[in-house]
mmCIF file of N, CA and C in Angstrom:
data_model
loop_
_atom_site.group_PDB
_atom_site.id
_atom_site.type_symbol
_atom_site.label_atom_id
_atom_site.label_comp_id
_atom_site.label_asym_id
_atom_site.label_seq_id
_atom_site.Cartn_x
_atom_site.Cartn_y
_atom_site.Cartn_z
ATOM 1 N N UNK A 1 3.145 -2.771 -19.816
ATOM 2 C CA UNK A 1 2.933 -1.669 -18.891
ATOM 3 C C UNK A 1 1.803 -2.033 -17.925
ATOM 4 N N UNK A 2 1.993 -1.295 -16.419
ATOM 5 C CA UNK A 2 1.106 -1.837 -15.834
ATOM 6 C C UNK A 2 0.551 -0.413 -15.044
ATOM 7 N N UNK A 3 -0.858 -0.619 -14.950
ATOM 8 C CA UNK A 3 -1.638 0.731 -14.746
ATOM 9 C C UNK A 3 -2.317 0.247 -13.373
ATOM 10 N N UNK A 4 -1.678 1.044 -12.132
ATOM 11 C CA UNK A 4 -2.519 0.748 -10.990
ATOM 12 C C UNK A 4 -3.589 1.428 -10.751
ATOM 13 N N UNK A 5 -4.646 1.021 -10.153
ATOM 14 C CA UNK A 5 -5.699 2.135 -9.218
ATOM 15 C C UNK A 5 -6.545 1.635 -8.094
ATOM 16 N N UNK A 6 -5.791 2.763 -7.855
ATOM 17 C CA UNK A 6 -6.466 2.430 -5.758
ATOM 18 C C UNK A 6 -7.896 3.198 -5.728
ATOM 19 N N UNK A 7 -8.396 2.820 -4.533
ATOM 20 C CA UNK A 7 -9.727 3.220 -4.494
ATOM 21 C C UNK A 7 -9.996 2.833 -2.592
ATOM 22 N N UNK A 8 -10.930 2.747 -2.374
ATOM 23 C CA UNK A 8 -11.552 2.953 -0.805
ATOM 24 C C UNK A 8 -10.805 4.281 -0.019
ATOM 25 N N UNK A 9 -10.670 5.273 -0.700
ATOM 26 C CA UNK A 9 -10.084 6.293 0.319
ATOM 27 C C UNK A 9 -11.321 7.136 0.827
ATOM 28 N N UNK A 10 -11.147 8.165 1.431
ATOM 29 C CA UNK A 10 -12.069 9.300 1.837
ATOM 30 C C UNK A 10 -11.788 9.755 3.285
ATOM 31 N N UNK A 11 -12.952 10.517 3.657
ATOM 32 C CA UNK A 11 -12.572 11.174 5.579
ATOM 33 C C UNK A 11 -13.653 10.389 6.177
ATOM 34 N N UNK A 12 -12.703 10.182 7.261
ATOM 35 C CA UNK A 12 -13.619 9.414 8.242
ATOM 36 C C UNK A 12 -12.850 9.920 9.842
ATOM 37 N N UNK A 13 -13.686 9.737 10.826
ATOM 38 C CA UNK A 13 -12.855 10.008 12.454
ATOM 39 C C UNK A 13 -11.934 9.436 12.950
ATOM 40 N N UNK A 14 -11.425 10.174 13.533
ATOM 41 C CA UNK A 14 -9.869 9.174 14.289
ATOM 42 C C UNK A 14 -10.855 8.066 15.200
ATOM 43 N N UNK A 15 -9.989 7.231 15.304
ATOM 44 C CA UNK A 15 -10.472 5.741 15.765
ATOM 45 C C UNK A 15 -11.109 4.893 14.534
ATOM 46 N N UNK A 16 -11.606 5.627 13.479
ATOM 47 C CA UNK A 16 -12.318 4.548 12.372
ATOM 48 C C UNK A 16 -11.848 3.785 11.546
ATOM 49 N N UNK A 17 -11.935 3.309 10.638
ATOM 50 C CA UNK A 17 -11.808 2.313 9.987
ATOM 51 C C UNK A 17 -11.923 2.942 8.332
ATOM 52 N N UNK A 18 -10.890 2.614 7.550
ATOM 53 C CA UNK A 18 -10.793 2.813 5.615
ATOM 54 C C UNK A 18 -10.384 1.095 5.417
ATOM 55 N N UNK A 19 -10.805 0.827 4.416
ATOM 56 C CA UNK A 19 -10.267 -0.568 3.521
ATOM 57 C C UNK A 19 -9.732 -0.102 2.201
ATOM 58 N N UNK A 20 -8.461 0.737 1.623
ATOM 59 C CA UNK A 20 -8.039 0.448 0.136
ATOM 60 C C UNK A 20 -8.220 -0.765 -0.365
ATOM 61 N N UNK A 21 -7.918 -0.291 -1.441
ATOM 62 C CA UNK A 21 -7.926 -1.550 -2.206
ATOM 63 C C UNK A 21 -7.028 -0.785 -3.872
ATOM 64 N N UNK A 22 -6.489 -1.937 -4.028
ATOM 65 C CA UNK A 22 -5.413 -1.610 -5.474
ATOM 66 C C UNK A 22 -5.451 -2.947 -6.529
ATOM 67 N N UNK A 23 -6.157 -2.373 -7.475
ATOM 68 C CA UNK A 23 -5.746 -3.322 -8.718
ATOM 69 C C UNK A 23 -5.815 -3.082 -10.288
ATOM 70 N N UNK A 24 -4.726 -3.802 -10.976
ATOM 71 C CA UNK A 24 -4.358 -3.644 -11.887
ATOM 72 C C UNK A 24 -5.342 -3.398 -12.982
ATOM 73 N N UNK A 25 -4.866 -2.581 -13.969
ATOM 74 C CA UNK A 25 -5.615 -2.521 -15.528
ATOM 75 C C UNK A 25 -4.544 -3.137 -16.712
ATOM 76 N N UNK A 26 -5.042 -3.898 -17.704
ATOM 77 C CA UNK A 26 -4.161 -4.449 -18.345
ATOM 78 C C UNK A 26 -3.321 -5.565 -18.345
ATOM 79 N N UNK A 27 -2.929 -5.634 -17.252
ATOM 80 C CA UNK A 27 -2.292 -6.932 -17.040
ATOM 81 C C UNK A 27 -2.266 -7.164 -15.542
ATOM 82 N N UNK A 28 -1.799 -8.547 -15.118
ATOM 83 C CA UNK A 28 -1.419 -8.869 -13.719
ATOM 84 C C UNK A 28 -0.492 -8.480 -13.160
ATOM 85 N N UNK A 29 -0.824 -8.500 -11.586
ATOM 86 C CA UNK A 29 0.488 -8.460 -11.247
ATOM 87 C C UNK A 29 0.441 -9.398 -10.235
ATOM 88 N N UNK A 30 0.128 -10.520 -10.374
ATOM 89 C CA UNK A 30 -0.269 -11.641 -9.190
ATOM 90 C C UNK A 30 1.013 -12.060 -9.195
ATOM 91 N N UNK A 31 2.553 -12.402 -9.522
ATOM 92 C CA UNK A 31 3.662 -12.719 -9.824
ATOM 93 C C UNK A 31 4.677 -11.587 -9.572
ATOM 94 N N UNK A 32 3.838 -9.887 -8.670
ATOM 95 C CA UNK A 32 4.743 -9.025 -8.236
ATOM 96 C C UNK A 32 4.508 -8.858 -6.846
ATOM 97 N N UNK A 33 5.541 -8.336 -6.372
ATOM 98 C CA UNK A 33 5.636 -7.595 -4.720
ATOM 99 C C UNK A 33 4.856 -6.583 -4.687
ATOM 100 N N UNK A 34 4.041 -6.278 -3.731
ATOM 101 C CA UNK A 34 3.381 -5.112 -3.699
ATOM 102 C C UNK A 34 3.763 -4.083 -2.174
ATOM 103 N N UNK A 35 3.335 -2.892 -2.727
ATOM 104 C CA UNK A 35 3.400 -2.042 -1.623
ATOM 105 C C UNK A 35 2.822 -0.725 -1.247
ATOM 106 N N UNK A 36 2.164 -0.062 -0.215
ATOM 107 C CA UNK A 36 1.554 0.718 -0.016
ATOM 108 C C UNK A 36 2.843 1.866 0.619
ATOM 109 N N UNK A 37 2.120 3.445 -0.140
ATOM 110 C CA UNK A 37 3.140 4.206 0.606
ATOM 111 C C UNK A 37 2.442 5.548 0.804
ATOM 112 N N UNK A 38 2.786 6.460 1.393
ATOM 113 C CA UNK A 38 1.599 7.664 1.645
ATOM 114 C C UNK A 38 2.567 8.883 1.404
ATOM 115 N N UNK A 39 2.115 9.842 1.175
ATOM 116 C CA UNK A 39 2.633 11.325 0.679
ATOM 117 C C UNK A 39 1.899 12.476 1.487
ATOM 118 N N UNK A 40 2.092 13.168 2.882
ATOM 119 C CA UNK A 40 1.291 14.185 3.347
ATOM 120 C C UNK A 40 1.468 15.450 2.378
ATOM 121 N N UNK A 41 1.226 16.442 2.354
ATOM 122 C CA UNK A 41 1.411 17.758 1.920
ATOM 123 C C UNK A 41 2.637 18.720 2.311
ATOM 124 N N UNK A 42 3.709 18.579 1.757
ATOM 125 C CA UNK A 42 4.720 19.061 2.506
ATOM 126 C C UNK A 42 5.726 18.266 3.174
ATOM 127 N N UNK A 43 5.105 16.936 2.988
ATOM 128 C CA UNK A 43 6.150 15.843 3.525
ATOM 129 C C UNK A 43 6.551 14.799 2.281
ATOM 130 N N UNK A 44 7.948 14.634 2.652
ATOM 131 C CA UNK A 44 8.325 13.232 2.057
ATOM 132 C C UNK A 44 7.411 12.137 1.540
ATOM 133 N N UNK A 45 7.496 11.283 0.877
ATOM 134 C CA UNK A 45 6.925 10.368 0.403
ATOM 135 C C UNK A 45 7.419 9.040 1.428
ATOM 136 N N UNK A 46 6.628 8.385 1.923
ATOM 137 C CA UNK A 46 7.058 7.292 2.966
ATOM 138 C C UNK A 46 6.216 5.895 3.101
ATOM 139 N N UNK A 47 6.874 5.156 3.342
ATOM 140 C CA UNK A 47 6.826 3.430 3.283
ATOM 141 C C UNK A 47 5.525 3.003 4.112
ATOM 142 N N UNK A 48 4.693 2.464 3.826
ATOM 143 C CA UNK A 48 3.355 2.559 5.131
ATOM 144 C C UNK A 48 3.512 0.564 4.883
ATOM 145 N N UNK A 49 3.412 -0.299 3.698
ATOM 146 C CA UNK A 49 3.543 -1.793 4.249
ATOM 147 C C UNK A 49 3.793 -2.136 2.659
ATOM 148 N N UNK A 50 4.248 -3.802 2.756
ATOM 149 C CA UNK A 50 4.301 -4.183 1.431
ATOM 150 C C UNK A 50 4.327 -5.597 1.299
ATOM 151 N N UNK A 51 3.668 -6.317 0.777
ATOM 152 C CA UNK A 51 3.830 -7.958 0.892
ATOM 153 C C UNK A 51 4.242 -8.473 -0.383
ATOM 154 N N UNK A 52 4.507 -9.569 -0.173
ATOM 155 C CA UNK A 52 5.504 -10.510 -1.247
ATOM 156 C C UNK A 52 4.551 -11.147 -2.152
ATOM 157 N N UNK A 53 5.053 -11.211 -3.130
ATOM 158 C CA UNK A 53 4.667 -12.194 -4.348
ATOM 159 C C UNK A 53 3.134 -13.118 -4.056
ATOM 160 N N UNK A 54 4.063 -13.995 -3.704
ATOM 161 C CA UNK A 54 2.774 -14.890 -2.664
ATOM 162 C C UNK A 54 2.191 -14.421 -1.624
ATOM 163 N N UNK A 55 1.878 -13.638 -0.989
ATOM 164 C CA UNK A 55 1.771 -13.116 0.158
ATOM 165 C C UNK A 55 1.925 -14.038 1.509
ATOM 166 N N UNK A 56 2.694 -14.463 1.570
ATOM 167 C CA UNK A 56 3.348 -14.747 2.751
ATOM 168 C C UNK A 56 4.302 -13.886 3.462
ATOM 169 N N UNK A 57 4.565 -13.241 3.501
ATOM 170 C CA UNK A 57 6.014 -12.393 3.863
ATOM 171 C C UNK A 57 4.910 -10.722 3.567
ATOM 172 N N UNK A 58 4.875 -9.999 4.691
ATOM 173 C CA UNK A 58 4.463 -8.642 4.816
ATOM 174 C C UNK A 58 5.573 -7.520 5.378
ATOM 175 N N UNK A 59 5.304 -6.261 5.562
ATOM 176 C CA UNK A 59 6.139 -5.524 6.130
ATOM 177 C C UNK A 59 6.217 -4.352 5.928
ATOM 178 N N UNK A 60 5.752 -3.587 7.856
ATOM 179 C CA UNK A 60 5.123 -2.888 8.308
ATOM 180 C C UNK A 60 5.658 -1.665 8.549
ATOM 181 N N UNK A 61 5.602 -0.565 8.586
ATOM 182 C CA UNK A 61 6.093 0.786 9.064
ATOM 183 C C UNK A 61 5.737 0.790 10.588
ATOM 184 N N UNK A 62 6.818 1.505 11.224
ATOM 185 C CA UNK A 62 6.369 1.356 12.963
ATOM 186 C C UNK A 62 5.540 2.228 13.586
ATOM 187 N N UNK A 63 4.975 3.024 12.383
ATOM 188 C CA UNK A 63 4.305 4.014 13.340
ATOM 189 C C UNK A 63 2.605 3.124 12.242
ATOM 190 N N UNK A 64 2.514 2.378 11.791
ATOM 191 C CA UNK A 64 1.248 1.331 11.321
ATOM 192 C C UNK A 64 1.214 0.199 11.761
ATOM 193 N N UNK A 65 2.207 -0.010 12.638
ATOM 194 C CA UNK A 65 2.551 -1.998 12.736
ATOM 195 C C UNK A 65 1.491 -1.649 13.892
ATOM 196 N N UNK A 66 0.393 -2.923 13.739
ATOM 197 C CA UNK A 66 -0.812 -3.681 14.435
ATOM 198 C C UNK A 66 -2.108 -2.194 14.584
ATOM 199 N N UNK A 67 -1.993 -1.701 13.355
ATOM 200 C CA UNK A 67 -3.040 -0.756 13.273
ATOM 201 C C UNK A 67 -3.500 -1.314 11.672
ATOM 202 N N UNK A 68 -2.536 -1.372 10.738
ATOM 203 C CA UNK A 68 -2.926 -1.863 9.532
ATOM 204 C C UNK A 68 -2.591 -3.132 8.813
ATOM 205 N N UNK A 69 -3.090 -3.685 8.309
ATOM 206 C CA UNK A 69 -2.825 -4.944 7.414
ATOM 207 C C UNK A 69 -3.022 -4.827 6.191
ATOM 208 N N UNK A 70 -2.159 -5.589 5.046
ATOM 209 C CA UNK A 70 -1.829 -5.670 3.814
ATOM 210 C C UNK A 70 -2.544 -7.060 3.463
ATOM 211 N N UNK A 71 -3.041 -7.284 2.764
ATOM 212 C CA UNK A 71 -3.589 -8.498 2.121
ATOM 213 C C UNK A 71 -3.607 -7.977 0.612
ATOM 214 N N UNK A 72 -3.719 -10.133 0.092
ATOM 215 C CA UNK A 72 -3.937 -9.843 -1.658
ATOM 216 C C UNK A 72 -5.164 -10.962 -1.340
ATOM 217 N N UNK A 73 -5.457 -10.878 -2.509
ATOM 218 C CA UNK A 73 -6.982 -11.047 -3.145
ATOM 219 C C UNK A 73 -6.564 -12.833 -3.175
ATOM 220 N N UNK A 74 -7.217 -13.517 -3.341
ATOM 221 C CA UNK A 74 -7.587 -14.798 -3.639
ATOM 222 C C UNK A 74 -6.398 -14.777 -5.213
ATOM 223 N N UNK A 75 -7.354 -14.192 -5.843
ATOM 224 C CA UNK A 75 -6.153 -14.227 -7.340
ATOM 225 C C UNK A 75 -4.926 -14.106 -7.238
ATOM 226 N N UNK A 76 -4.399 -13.320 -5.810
ATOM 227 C CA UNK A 76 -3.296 -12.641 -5.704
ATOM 228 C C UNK A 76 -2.742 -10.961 -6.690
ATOM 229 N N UNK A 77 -4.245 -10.979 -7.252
ATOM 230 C CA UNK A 77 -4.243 -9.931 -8.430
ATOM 231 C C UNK A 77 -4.818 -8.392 -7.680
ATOM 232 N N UNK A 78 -4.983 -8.564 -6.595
ATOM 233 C CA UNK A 78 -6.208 -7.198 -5.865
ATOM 234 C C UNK A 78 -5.159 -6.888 -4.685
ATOM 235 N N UNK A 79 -4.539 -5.754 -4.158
ATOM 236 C CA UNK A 79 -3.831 -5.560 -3.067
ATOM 237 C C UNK A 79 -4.627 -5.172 -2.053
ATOM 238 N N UNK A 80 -4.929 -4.952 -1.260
ATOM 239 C CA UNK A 80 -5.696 -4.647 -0.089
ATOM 240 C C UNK A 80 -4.871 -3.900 1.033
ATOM 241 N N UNK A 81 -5.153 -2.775 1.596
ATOM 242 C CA UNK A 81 -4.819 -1.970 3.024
ATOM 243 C C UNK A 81 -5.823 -2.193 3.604
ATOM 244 N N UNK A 82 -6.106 -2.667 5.010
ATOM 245 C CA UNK A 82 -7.183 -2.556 6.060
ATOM 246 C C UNK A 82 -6.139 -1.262 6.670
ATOM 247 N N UNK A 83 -7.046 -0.283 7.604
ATOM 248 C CA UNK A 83 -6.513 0.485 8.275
ATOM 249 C C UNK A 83 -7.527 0.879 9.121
ATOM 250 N N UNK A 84 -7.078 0.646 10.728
ATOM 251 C CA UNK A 84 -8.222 0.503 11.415
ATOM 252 C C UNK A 84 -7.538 1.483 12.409
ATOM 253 N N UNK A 85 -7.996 2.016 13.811
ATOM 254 C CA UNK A 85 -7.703 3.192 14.713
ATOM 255 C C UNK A 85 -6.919 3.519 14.227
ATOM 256 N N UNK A 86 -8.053 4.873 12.946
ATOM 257 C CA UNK A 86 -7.007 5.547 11.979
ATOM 258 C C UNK A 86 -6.568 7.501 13.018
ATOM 259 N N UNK A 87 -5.489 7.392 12.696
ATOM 260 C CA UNK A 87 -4.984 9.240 13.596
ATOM 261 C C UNK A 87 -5.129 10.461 12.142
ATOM 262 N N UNK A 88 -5.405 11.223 12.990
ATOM 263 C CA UNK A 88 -5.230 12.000 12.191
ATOM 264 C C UNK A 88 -3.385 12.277 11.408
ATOM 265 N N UNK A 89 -3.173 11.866 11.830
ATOM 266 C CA UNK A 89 -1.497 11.659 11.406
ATOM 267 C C UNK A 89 -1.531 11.016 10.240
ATOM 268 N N UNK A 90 -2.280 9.733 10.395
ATOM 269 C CA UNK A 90 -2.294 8.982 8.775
ATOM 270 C C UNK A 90 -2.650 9.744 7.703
ATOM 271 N N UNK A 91 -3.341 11.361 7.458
ATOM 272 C CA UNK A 91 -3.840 11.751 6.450
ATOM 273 C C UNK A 91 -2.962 12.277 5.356
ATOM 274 N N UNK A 92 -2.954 11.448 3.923
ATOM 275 C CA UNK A 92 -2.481 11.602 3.305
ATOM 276 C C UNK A 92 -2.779 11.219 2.234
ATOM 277 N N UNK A 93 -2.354 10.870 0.855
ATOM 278 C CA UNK A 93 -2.333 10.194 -0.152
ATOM 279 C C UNK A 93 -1.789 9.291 -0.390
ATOM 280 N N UNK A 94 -2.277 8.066 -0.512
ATOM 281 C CA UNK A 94 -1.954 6.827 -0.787
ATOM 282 C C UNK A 94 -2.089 6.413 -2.158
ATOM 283 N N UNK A 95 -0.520 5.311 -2.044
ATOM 284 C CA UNK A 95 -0.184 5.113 -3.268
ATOM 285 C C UNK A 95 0.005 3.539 -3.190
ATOM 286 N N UNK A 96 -0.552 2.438 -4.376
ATOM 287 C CA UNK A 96 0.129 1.449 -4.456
ATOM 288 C C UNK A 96 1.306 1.434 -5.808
ATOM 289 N N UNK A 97 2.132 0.458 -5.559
ATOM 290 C CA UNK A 97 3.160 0.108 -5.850
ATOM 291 C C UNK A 97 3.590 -1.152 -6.528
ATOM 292 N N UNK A 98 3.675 -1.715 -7.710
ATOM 293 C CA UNK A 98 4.487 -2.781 -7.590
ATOM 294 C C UNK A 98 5.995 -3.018 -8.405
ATOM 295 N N UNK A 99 6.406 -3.826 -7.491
ATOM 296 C CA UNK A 99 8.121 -4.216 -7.706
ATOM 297 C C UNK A 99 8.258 -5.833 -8.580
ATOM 298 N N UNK A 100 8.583 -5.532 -9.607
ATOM 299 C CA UNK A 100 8.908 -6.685 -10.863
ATOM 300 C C UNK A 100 9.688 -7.684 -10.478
ATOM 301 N N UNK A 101 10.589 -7.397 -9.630
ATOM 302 C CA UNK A 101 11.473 -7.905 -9.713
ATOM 303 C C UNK A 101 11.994 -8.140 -7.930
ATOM 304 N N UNK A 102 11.533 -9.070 -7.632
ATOM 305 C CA UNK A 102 11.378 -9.640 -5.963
ATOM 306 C C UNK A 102 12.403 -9.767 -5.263
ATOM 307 N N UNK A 103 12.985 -8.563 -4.175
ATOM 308 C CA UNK A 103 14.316 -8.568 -3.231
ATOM 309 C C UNK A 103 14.423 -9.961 -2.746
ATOM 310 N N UNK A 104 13.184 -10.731 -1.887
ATOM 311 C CA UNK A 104 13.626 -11.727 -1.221
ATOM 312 C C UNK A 104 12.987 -11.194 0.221
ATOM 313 N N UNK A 105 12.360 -10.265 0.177
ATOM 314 C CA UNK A 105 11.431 -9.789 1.383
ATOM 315 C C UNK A 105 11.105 -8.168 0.884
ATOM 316 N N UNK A 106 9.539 -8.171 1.704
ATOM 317 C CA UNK A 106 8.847 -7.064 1.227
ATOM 318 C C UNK A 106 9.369 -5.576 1.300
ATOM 319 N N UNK A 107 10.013 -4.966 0.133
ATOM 320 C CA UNK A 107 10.733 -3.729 0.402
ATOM 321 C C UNK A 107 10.303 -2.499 0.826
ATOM 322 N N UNK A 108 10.817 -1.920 1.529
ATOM 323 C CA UNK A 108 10.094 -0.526 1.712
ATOM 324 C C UNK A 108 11.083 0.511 1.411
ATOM 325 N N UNK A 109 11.862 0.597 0.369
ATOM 326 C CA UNK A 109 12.160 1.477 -0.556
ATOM 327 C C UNK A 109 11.478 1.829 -1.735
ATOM 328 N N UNK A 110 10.908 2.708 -1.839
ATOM 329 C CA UNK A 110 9.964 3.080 -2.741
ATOM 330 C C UNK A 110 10.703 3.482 -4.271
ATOM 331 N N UNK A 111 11.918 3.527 -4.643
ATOM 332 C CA UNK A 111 12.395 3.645 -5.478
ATOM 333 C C UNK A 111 13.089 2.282 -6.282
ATOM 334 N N UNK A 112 12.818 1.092 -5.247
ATOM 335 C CA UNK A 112 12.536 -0.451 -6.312
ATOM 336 C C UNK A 112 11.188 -0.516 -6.638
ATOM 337 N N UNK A 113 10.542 0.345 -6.233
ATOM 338 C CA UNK A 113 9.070 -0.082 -6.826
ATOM 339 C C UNK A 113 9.054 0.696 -9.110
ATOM 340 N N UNK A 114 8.463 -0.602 -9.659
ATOM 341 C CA UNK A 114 8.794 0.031 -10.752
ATOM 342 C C UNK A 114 7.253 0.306 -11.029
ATOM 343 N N UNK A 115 5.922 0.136 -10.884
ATOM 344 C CA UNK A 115 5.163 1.014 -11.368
ATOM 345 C C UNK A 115 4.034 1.405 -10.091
ATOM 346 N N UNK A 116 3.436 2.748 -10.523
ATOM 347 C CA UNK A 116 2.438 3.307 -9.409
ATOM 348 C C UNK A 116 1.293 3.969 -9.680
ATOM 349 N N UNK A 117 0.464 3.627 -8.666
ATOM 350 C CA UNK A 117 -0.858 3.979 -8.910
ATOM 351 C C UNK A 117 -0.375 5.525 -8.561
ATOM 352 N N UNK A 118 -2.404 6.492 -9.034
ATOM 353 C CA UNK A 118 -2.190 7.648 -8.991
ATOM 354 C C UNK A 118 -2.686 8.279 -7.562
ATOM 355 N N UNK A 119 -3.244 7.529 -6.795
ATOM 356 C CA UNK A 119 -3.035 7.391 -5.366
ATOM 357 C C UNK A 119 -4.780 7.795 -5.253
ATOM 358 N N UNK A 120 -5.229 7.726 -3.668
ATOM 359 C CA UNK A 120 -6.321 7.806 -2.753
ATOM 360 C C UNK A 120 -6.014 8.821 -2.090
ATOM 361 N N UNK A 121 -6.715 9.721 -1.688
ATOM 362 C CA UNK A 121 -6.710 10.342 -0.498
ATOM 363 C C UNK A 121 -7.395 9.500 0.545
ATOM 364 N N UNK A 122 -6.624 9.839 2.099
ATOM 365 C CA UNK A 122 -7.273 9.521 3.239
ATOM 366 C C UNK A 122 -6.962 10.543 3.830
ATOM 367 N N UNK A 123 -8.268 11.178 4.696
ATOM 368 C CA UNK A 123 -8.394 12.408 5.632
ATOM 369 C C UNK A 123 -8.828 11.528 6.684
ATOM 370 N N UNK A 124 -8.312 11.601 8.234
ATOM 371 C CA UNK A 124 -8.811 11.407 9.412
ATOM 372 C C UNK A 124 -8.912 12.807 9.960
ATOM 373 N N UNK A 125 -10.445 13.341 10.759
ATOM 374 C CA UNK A 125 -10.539 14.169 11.292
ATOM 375 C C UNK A 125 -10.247 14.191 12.771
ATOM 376 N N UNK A 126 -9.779 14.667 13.457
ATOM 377 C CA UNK A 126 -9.972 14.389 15.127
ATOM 378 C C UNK A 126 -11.411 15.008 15.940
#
């Protein structure tokens, strides 16, 4: 079993800057796909980025593509969100994700993801 937890969330101003960060308890997951996804209040649960195994291969939601970046850790064991000219639109709860079992590019169906953290809040104020 694998136990995620994210962390770097909180409120900060539109235009600023959050760094998540997600990593495992118990075991690795340096040998899984990872992925970030956000939940507003009243909204759907939705795909925000997710990178591959190795992290070579990323992949972006269009309303985040060249606002945020996905990185892993040196170990490949630590997931990372940068999220920089953040909107108040981004505010939500963030969740990481990982997928056991590797499509062949970073998925953003959140229902191959087989285990999940219990998420971050991020508030952007305007």
């Amino acid at each position: 079993q694998v136990q995620l937890v994210e962390s770097g969330g909180g409120l900060v101003q539109a235009g600023g800057s959050l760094r998540l960060s997600c990593a495992p308890s118990g075991r690795t997951v340096s040998e899984y796909a990872m992925g970030w996804f956000r939940q507003a209040p009243g909204k759907e649960r939705e795909f925000v980025a997710a990178i591959s195994w190795d992290g070579f291969s990323t992949n972006y939601a269009d309303s985040v593509k060249g606002r945020f970046t996905i990185s892993r850790g040196n170990a490949k064991n630590t997931v990372y969100l940068q999220m920089n000219r953040l909107k108040p639109e981004d505010t939500a709860k963030y969740h990481c994700a990982a997928q056991t079992l590797y499509s062949g590019s970073p998925d953003t169906y959140g229902s191959n993801y087989d285990y999940w953290g219990q998420g971050t809040q991020v508030t952007v104020s305007s």
